[in-house]
CSV table of N, CA and C in Angstrom, one decimal:
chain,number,residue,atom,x,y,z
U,1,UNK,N,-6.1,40.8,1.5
U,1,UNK,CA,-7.3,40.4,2.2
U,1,UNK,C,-8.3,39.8,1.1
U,2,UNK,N,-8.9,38.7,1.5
U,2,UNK,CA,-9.9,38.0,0.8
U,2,UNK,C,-11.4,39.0,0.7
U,3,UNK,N,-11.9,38.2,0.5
U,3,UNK,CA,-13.5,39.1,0.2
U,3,UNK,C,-14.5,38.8,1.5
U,4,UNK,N,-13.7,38.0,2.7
U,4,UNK,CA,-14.3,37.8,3.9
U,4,UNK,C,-13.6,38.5,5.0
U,5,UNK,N,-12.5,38.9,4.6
U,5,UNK,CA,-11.4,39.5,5.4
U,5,UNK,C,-10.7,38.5,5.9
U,6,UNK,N,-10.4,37.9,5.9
U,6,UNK,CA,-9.2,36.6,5.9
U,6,UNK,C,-7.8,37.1,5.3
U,7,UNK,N,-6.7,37.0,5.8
U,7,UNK,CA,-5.5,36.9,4.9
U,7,UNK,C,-5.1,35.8,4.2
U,8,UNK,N,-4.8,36.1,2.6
U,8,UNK,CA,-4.4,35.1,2.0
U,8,UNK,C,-3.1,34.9,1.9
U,9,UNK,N,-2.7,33.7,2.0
U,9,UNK,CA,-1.2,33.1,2.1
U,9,UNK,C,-1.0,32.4,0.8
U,10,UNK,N,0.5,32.7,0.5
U,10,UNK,CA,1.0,32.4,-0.5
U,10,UNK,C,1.3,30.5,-0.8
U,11,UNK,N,1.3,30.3,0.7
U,11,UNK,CA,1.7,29.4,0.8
U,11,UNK,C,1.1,28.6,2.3
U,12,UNK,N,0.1,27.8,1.8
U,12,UNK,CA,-0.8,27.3,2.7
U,12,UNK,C,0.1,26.5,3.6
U,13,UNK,N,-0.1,26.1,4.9
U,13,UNK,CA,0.6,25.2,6.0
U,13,UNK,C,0.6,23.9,5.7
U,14,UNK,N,1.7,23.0,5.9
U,14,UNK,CA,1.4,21.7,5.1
U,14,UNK,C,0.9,21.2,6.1
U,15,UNK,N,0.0,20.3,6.3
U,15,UNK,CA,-0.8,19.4,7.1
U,15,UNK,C,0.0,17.9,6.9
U,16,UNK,N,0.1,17.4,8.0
U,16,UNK,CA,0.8,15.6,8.5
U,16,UNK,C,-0.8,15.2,7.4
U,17,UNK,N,0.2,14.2,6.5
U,17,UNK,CA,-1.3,12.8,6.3
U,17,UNK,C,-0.5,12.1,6.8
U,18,UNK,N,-1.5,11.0,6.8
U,18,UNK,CA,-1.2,9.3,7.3
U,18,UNK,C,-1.3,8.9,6.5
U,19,UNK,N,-0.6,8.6,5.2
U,19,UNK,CA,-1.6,7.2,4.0
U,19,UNK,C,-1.1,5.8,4.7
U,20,UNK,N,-2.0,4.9,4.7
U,20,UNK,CA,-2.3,3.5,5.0
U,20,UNK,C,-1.6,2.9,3.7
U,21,UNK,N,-0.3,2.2,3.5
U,21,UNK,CA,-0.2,1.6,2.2
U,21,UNK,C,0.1,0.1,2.9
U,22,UNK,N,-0.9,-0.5,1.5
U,22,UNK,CA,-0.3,-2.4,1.7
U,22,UNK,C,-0.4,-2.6,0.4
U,23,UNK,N,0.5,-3.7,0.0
U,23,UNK,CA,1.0,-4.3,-0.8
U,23,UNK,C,0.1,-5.6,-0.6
U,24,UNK,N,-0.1,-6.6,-2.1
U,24,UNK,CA,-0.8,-7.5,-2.1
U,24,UNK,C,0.4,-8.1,-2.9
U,25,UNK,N,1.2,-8.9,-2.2
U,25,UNK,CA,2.7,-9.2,-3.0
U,25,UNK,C,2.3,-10.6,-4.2
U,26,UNK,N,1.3,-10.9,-3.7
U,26,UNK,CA,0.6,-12.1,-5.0
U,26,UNK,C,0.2,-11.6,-6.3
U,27,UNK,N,-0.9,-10.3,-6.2
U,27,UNK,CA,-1.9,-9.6,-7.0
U,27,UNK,C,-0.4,-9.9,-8.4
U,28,UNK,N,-1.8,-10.2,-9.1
U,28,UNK,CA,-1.1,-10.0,-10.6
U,28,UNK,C,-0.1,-11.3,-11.5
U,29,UNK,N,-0.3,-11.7,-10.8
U,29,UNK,CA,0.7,-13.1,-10.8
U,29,UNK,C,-0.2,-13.8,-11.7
U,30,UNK,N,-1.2,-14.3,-11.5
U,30,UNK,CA,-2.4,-14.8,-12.4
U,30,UNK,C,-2.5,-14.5,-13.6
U,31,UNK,N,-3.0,-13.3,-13.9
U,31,UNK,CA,-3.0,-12.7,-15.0
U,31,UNK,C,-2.1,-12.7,-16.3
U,32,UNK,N,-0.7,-13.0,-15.7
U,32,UNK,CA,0.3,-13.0,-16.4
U,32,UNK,C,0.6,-14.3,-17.0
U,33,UNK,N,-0.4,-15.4,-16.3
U,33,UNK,CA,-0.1,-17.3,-17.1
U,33,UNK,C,-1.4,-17.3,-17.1
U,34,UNK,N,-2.5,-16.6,-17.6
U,34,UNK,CA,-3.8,-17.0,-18.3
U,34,UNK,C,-4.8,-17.5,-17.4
U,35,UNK,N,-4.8,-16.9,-15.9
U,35,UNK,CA,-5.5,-17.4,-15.2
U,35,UNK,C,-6.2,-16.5,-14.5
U,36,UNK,N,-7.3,-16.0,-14.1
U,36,UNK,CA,-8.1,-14.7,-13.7
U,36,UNK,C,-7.9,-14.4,-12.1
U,37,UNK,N,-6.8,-14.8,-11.8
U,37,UNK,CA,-6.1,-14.2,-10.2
U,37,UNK,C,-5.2,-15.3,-9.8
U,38,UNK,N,-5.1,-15.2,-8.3
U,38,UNK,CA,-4.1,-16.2,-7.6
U,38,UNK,C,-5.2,-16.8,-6.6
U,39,UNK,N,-6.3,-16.2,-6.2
U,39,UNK,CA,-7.0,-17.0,-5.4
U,39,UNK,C,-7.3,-18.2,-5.4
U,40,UNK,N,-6.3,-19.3,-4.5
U,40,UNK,CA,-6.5,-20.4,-4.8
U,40,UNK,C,-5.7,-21.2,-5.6
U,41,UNK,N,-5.4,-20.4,-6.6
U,41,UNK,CA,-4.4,-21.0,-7.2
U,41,UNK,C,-2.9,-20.4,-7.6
U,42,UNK,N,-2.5,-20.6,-6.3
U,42,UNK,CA,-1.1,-19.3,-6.7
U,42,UNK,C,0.0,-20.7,-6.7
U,43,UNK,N,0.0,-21.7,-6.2
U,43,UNK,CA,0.7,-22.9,-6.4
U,43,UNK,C,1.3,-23.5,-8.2
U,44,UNK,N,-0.3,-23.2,-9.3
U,44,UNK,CA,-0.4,-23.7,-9.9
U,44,UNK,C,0.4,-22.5,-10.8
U,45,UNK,N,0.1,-21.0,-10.2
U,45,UNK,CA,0.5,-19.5,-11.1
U,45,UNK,C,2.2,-19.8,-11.3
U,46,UNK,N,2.4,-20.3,-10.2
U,46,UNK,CA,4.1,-20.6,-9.7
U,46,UNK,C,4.9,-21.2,-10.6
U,47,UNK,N,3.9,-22.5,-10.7
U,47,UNK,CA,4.7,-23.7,-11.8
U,47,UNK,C,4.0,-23.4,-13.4
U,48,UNK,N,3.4,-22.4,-13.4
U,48,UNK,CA,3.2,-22.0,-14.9
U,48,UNK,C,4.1,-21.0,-15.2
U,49,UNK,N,5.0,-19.9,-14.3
U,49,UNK,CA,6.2,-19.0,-14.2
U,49,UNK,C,5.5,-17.8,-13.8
U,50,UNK,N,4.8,-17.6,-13.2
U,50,UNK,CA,4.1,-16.3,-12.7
U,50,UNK,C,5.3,-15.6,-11.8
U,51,UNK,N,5.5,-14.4,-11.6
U,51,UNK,CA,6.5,-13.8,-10.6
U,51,UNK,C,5.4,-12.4,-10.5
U,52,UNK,N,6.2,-12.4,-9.4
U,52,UNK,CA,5.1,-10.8,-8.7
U,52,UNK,C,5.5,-9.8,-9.0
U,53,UNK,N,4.3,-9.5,-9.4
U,53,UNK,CA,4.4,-7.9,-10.1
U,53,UNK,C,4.4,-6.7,-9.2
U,54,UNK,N,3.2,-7.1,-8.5
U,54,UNK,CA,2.7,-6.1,-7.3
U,54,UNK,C,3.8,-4.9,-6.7
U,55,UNK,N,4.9,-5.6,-5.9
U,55,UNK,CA,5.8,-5.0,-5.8
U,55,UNK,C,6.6,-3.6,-6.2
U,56,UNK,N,7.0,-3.8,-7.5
U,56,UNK,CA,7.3,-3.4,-8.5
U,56,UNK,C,6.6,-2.2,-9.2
U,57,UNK,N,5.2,-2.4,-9.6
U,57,UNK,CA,3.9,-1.6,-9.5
U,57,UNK,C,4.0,-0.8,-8.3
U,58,UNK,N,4.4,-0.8,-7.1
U,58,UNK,CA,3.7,0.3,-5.4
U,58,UNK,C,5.2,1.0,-5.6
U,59,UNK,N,6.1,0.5,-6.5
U,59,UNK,CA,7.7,1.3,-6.3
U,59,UNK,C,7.1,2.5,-7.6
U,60,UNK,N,6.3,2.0,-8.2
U,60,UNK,CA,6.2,3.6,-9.6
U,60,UNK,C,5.5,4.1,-9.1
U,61,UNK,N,4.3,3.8,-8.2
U,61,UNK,CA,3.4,4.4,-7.8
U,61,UNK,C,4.3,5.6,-6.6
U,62,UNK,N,5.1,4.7,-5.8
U,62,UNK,CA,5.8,5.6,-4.5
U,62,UNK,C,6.7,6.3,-5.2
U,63,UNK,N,7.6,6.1,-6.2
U,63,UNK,CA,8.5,7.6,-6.7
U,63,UNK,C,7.5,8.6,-7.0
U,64,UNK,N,6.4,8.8,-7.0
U,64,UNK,CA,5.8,10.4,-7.2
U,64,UNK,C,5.8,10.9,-5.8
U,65,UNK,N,6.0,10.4,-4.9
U,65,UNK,CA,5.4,10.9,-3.4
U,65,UNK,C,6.9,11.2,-2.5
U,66,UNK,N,7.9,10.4,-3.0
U,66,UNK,CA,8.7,10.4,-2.6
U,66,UNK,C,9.1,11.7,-1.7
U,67,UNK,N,9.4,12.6,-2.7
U,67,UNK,CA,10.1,14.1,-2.3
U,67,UNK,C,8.6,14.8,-2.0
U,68,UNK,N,7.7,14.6,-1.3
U,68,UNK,CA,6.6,15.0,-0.8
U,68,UNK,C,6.8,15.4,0.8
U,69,UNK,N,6.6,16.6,1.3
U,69,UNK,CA,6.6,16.7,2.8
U,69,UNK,C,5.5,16.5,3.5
U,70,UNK,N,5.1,16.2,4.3
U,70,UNK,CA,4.1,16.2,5.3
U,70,UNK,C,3.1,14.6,5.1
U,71,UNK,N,3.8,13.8,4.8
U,71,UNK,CA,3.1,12.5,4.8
U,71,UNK,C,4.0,11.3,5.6
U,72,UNK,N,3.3,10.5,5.9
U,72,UNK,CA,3.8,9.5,6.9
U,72,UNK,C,3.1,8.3,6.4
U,73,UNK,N,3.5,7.4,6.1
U,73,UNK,CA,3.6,5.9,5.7
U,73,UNK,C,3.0,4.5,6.9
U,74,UNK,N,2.0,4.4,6.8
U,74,UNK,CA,1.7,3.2,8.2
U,74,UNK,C,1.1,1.9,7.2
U,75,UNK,N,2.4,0.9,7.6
U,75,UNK,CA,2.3,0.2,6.9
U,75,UNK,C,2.7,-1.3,7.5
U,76,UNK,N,2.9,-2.3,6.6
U,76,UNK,CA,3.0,-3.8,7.6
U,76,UNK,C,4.6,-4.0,7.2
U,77,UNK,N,5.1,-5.0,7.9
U,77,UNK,CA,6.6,-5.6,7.8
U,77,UNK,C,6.6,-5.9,6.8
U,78,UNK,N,7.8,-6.4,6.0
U,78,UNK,CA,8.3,-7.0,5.0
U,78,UNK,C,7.3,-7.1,3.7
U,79,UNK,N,7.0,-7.8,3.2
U,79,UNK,CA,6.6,-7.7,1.8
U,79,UNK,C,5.5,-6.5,1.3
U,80,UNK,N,4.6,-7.2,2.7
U,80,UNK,CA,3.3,-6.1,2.3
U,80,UNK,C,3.2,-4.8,2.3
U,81,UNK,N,5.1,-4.3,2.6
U,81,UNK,CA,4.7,-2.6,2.2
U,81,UNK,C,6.4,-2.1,2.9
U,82,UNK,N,6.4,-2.4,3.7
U,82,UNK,CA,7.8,-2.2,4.7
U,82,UNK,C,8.8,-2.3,3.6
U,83,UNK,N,9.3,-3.2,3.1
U,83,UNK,CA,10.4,-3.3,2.0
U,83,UNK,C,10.2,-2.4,0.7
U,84,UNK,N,9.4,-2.5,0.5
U,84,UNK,CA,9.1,-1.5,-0.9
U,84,UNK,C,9.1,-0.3,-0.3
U,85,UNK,N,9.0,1.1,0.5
U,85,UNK,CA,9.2,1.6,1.0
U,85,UNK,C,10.7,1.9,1.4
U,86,UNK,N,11.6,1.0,1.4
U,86,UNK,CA,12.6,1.2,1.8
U,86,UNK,C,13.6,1.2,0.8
U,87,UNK,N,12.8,0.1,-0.2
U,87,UNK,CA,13.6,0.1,-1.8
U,87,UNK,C,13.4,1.5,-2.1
U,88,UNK,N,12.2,2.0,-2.4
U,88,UNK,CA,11.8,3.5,-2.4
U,88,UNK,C,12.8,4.8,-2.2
U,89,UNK,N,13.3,4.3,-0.9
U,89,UNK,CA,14.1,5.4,0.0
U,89,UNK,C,13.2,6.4,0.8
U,90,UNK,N,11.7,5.8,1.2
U,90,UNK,CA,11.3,6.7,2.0
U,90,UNK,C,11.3,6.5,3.4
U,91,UNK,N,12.1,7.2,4.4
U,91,UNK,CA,11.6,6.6,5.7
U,91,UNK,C,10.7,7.2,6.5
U,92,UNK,N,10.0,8.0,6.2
U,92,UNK,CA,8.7,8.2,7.5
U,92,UNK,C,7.7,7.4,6.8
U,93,UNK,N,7.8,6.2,8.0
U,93,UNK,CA,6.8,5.2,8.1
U,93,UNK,C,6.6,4.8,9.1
U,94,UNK,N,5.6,3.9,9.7
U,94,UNK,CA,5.8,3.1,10.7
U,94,UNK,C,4.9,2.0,10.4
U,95,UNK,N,5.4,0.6,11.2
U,95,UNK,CA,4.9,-0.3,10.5
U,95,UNK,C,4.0,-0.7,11.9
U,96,UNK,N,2.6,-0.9,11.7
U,96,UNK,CA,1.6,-1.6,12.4
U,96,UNK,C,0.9,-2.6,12.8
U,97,UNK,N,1.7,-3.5,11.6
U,97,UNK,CA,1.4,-5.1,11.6
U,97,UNK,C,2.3,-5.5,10.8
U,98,UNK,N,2.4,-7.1,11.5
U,98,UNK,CA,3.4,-8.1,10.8
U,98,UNK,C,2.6,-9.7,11.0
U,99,UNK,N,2.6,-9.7,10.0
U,99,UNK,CA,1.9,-10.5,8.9
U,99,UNK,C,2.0,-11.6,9.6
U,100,UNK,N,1.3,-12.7,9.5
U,100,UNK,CA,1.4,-13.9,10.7
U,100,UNK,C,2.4,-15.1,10.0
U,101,UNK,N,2.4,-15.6,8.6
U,101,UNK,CA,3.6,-15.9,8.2
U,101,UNK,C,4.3,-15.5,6.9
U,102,UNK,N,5.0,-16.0,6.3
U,102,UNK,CA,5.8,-15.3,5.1
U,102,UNK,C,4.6,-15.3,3.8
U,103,UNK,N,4.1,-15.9,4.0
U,103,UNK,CA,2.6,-16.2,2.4
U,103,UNK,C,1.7,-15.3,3.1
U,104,UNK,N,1.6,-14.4,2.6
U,104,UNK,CA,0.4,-13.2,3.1
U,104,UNK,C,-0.8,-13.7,3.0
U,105,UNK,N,-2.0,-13.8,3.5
U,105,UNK,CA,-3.2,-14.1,2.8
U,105,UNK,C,-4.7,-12.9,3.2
U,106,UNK,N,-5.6,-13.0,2.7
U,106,UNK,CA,-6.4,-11.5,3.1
U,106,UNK,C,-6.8,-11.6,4.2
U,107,UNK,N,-6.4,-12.4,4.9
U,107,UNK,CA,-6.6,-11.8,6.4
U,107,UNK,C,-5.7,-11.1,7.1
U,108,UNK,N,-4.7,-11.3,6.4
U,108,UNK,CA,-3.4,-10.0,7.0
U,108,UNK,C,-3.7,-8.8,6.3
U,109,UNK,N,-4.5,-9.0,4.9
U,109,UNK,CA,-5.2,-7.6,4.6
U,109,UNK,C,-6.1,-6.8,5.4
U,110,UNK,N,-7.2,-7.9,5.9
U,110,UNK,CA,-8.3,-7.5,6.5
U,110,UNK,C,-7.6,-6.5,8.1
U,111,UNK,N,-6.5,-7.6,8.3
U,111,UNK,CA,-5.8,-7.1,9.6
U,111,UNK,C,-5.6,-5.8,9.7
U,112,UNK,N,-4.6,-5.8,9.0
U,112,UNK,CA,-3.5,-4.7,8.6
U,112,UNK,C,-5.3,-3.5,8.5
U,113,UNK,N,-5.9,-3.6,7.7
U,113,UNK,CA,-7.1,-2.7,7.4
U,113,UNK,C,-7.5,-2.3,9.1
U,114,UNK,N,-7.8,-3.1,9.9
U,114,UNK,CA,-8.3,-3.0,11.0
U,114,UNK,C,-7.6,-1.6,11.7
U,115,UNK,N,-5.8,-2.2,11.5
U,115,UNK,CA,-4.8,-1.3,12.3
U,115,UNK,C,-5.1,0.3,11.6
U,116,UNK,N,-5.2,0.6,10.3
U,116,UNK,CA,-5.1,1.4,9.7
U,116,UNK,C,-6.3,2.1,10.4
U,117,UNK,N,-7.3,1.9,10.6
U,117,UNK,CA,-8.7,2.6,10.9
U,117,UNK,C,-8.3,3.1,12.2
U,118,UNK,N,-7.7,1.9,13.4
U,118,UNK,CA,-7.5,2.2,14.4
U,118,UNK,C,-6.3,3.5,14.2
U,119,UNK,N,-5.6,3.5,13.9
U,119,UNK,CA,-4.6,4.3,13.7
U,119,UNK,C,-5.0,6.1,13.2
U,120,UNK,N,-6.1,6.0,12.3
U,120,UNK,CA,-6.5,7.1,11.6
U,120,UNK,C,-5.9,7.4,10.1
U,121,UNK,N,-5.7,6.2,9.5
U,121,UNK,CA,-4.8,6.9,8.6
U,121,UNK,C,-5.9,7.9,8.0
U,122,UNK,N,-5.5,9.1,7.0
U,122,UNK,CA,-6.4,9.8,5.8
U,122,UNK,C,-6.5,9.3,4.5
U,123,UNK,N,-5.7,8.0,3.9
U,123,UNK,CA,-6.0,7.7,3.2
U,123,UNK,C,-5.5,6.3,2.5
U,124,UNK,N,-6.0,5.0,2.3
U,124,UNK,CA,-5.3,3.8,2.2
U,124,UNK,C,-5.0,3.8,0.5
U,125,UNK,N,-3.5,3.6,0.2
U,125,UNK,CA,-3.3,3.2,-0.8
U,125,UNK,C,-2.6,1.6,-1.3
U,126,UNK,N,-3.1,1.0,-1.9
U,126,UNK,CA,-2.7,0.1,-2.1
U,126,UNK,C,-2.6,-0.7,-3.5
U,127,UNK,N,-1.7,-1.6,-3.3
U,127,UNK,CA,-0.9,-2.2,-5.0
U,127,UNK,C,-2.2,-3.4,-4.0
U,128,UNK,N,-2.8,-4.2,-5.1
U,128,UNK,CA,-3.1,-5.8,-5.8
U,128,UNK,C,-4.6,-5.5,-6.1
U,129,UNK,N,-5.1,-6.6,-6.3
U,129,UNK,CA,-6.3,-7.1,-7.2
U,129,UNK,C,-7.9,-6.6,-6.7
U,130,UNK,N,-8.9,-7.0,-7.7
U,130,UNK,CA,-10.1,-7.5,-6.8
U,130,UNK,C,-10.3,-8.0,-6.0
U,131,UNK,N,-9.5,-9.2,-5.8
U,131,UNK,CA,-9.7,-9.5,-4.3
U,131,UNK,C,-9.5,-8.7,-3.2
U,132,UNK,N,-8.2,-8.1,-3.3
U,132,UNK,CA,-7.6,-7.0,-2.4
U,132,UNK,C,-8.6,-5.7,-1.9
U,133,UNK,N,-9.2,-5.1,-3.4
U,133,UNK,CA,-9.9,-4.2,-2.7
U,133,UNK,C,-11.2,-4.6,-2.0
U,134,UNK,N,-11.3,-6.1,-2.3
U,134,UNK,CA,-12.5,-6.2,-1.5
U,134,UNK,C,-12.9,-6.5,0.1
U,135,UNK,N,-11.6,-6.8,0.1
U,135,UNK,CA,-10.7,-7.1,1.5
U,135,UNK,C,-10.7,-5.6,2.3
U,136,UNK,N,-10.4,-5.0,1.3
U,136,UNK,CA,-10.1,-3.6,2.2
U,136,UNK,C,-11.5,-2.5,2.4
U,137,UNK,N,-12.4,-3.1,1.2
U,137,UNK,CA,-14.0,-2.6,2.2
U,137,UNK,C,-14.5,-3.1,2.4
């Protein structure tokens, strides 16, 4: 018994999260050929040899969570979160948006953000830049 009369448990009940994860499959690309993002110029990041990092980055981040119980994944189709997730090996997800064409741009951020609120996630994590997070508040 606690000091309110409560019983204490050894082992608290796991509670369902929702994390909201998106991927900003550009973020970082800039940085890598001397250029202070992709905004704008991810044409030019391309033909200087930029390759995306982002990706790769939300896979180190997702093996710690991996073998985690009681969390659920709401996320978008293919780049922006869906594939990395799957490279991962995690499947409780569900995906809430799909991206309007293969080049993401911050309006599938802004989007994708909208679904997330509607949804409830408890918490948005996400791989890319300053632009990114600024998109997402």
């Amino acid at each position: 018994m606690s000091l309110y009369g409560l019983k204490r448990r050894s082992h608290p009940e796991i509670m369902e999260k929702q994390i909201g994860f998106l991927i900003n499959p550009i973020a970082g690309m800039g940085g890598s050929v001397g250029l202070k993002g992709t905004d704008g110029v991810l044409d030019l990041a391309v033909k200087l040899g930029a390759r995306p990092v982002a990706p790769k980055r939300a896979e180190m981040a997702l093996e710690s969570l991996r073998a985690r119980n009681g969390l659920t994944f709401i996320t978008a189709s293919g780049e922006m979160g869906e594939d990395t997730l799957k490279r991962v090996g995690i499947s409780s997800y569900r995906v809430v948006y799909d991206p309007v064409t293969q080049t993401t741009s911050s309006s599938d951020t802004i989007n994708l953000c909208k679904r997330f609120l509607e949804v409830g996630v408890d918490l948005i994590l996400f791989c890319g830049g300053d632009g990114t997070a600024r998109d997402i508040y």
